[in-house]
Coordinates of C-alpha atoms in Angstrom, one line a residue:
X1305 CA -30.4 12.9 4.8
X1306 CA -31.5 9.3 5.6
X1307 CA -30.6 7.9 8.9
X1308 CA -29.2 4.7 7.3
X1309 CA -26.7 6.7 5.2
X1310 CA -23.8 8.6 6.5
X1311 CA -20.3 9.8 5.5
X1312 CA -17.8 7.1 6.3
X1313 CA -15.1 8.3 8.7
X1314 CA -12.4 5.9 9.8
X1315 CA -8.9 6.4 11.0
X1316 CA -8.0 6.2 7.4
X1317 CA -9.7 9.5 6.7
X1318 CA -13.1 10.7 5.6
X1319 CA -14.6 10.0 2.2
X1320 CA -16.9 12.4 0.4
X1321 CA -19.0 9.5 -0.8
X1322 CA -22.0 8.2 1.1
X1323 CA -22.2 4.5 2.2
X1324 CA -25.2 2.7 3.4
X1325 CA -25.0 0.6 6.6
X1326 CA -24.4 -2.7 4.9
X1327 CA -21.5 -1.3 2.7
X1328 CA -20.0 0.5 5.7
X1329 CA -20.1 -2.7 7.8
X1330 CA -18.4 -4.7 5.0
X1331 CA -15.7 -2.0 4.6
X1332 CA -15.0 -1.8 8.3
X1333 CA -14.7 -5.7 8.4
X1334 CA -12.1 -5.4 5.6
X1335 CA -10.2 -2.7 7.5
X1336 CA -10.3 -4.7 10.7
X1337 CA -8.9 -7.8 8.9
X1338 CA -6.1 -5.8 7.3
X1339 CA -5.2 -4.2 10.7
X1340 CA -5.0 -7.6 12.2
X1341 CA -2.7 -8.6 9.4
X1342 CA -5.1 -11.1 8.1
X1343 CA -5.6 -10.1 4.4
X1344 CA -7.4 -13.3 3.4
X1345 CA -10.3 -12.3 5.7
X1346 CA -10.3 -8.8 4.2
X1347 CA -10.7 -9.8 0.5
X1348 CA -14.3 -11.0 0.5
X1349 CA -15.9 -8.2 2.5
X1350 CA -14.0 -5.6 0.5
X1351 CA -15.1 -7.3 -2.8
X1352 CA -18.7 -7.2 -1.6
X1353 CA -18.3 -3.5 -0.5
X1354 CA -16.7 -2.7 -3.9
X1355 CA -19.7 -4.3 -5.7
X1356 CA -22.0 -2.1 -3.7
X1357 CA -20.0 1.1 -4.0
X1358 CA -17.7 0.7 -7.1
X1359 CA -16.8 4.4 -7.1
X1360 CA -15.6 4.5 -3.5
X1361 CA -11.8 5.2 -3.7
X1362 CA -10.9 3.9 -0.2
X1363 CA -12.7 0.6 -0.8
X1364 CA -10.9 0.2 -4.1
X1365 CA -7.5 1.0 -2.7
X1366 CA -7.8 -1.4 0.3
X1367 CA -9.2 -4.1 -2.0
X1368 CA -6.2 -3.7 -4.2
X1369 CA -3.9 -4.0 -1.2
X1370 CA -5.7 -7.1 0.0
X1371 CA -5.6 -8.7 -3.4
X1372 CA -1.9 -8.1 -3.8
X1373 CA -1.2 -9.7 -0.4
X1374 CA -3.5 -12.7 -0.9
X1375 CA -3.8 -13.5 -4.6
X1376 CA -0.5 -12.1 -5.8
X1377 CA -2.3 -10.4 -8.7
X1378 CA -0.1 -7.4 -9.3
X1379 CA -1.9 -5.9 -12.3
X1380 CA -5.3 -6.0 -10.7
X1381 CA -4.0 -4.7 -7.4
X1382 CA -2.1 -1.9 -9.1
X1383 CA -5.0 -0.9 -11.2
X1384 CA -7.4 -0.7 -8.3
X1385 CA -5.0 1.3 -6.2
X1386 CA -3.9 3.6 -9.0
X1387 CA -7.5 4.3 -10.0
X1388 CA -8.3 5.2 -6.4
X1389 CA -5.3 7.5 -6.1
X1390 CA -6.3 9.3 -9.3
X1391 CA -9.8 9.7 -8.1
X1392 CA -8.8 11.1 -4.7
X1393 CA -5.4 12.5 -5.6
X1394 CA -5.4 14.6 -2.4
X1395 CA -5.6 11.5 -0.1
X1396 CA -2.1 10.4 1.2
X1397 CA -3.5 7.1 2.5
X1398 CA -4.3 5.9 -1.1
X1399 CA -0.7 6.6 -2.1
X1400 CA 0.5 4.6 0.9
X1401 CA -1.7 1.6 -0.1
X1402 CA -0.3 1.9 -3.7
X1403 CA 3.2 2.0 -2.3
X1404 CA 2.6 -1.1 -0.2
X1405 CA 1.4 -3.0 -3.3
X1406 CA 4.6 -2.1 -5.1
X1407 CA 6.7 -3.1 -2.1
X1408 CA 4.9 -6.4 -1.8
X1409 CA 6.1 -7.2 -5.3
X1410 CA 9.6 -6.0 -4.7
X1411 CA 9.3 -2.7 -6.7
X1412 CA 11.0 -0.5 -4.2
X1413 CA 11.8 2.5 -6.5
X1414 CA 8.1 2.8 -7.6
X1415 CA 7.0 2.5 -4.0
X1416 CA 9.2 5.3 -2.9
X1417 CA 7.9 7.5 -5.8
X1418 CA 4.3 7.1 -4.5
X1419 CA 5.4 7.5 -0.9
X1420 CA 7.0 10.8 -1.9
X1421 CA 3.7 11.9 -3.6
X1422 CA 1.8 11.1 -0.5
X1423 CA 4.4 13.0 1.6
X1424 CA 3.9 16.0 -0.6
X1425 CA 0.2 16.0 0.1
X1426 CA 0.7 15.5 3.9
X1427 CA 4.3 16.0 5.1
X1428 CA 3.3 14.9 8.6
X1429 CA 1.6 11.6 7.7
X1430 CA 3.3 9.2 10.2
X1431 CA 2.7 5.9 8.4
X1432 CA 4.3 7.3 5.2
X1433 CA 7.2 8.9 7.2
X1434 CA 7.7 5.6 9.0
X1435 CA 7.8 3.5 5.8
X1436 CA 10.2 5.9 4.1
X1437 CA 12.5 5.7 7.1
X1438 CA 12.2 1.9 7.3
X1439 CA 13.2 1.6 3.7
X1440 CA 16.3 3.6 4.4
X1441 CA 18.9 4.7 1.9
X1442 CA 20.4 2.3 -0.6
X1443 CA 24.1 1.5 -0.3
X1444 CA 26.5 2.4 -3.0
X1445 CA 26.8 -0.6 -5.4
X1446 CA 29.8 -2.8 -4.8
X1447 CA 31.2 -2.0 -8.2
X1448 CA 30.1 1.7 -8.7
X1449 CA 31.3 1.7 -12.4
X1450 CA 28.7 -1.0 -13.2
X1451 CA 24.9 -0.3 -13.2
X1452 CA 23.1 -1.2 -9.9
X1453 CA 21.1 -3.9 -11.7
X1454 CA 24.2 -5.5 -13.3
X1455 CA 24.3 -9.2 -12.4
X1456 CA 27.7 -8.9 -10.9
X1457 CA 26.7 -6.1 -8.6
X1458 CA 23.6 -7.9 -7.6
X1459 CA 25.4 -11.1 -6.8
X1460 CA 28.1 -9.3 -4.8
X1461 CA 25.4 -7.2 -3.0
X1462 CA 23.6 -10.4 -2.0
X1463 CA 26.8 -11.9 -0.8
X1464 CA 27.6 -8.8 1.2
X1465 CA 24.2 -8.9 2.8
X1466 CA 24.6 -12.5 3.8
X1467 CA 28.0 -11.8 5.3
X1468 CA 26.7 -8.8 7.2
X1469 CA 23.7 -10.6 8.6
X1470 CA 25.9 -13.5 9.7
X1471 CA 28.3 -11.1 11.4
X1472 CA 25.5 -9.2 13.1
X1473 CA 24.4 -12.5 14.8
X1474 CA 27.8 -13.1 16.3

């Protein structure tokens, strides 16, 4: 094995694919920017890393997450993350990233579906457990005889949330 090529291992898990030093450095810059909650700084290094290693699932997944948070491109972000999750279907981190993309665009039920898939793979995955817990359980609709998405239920639910948040500040 060449000295300039190694298996990438980060706190996000090990990948079976080999990355050269330049690609690994770009990938790690992207990870660091996302961990600092600075996705605009992550997009360019991850795009460059993706160009160098287009079949690397972790790079694609993180690029999708960064694109969702910076550019607001749901279809591109979803496609990148879903393709990565299909490629490495045993990696719960990829399902977490896909769920974060869905949450960014307000699609809570789809996000929960992918969080549950990740949880089936690794029941002890703390970030997935924490996100599921933070999402909590949905309350019963104000008018249970109407569908949850009915405009009346939505309006009354929004009003209830505003009243509850106002009361909690008192």
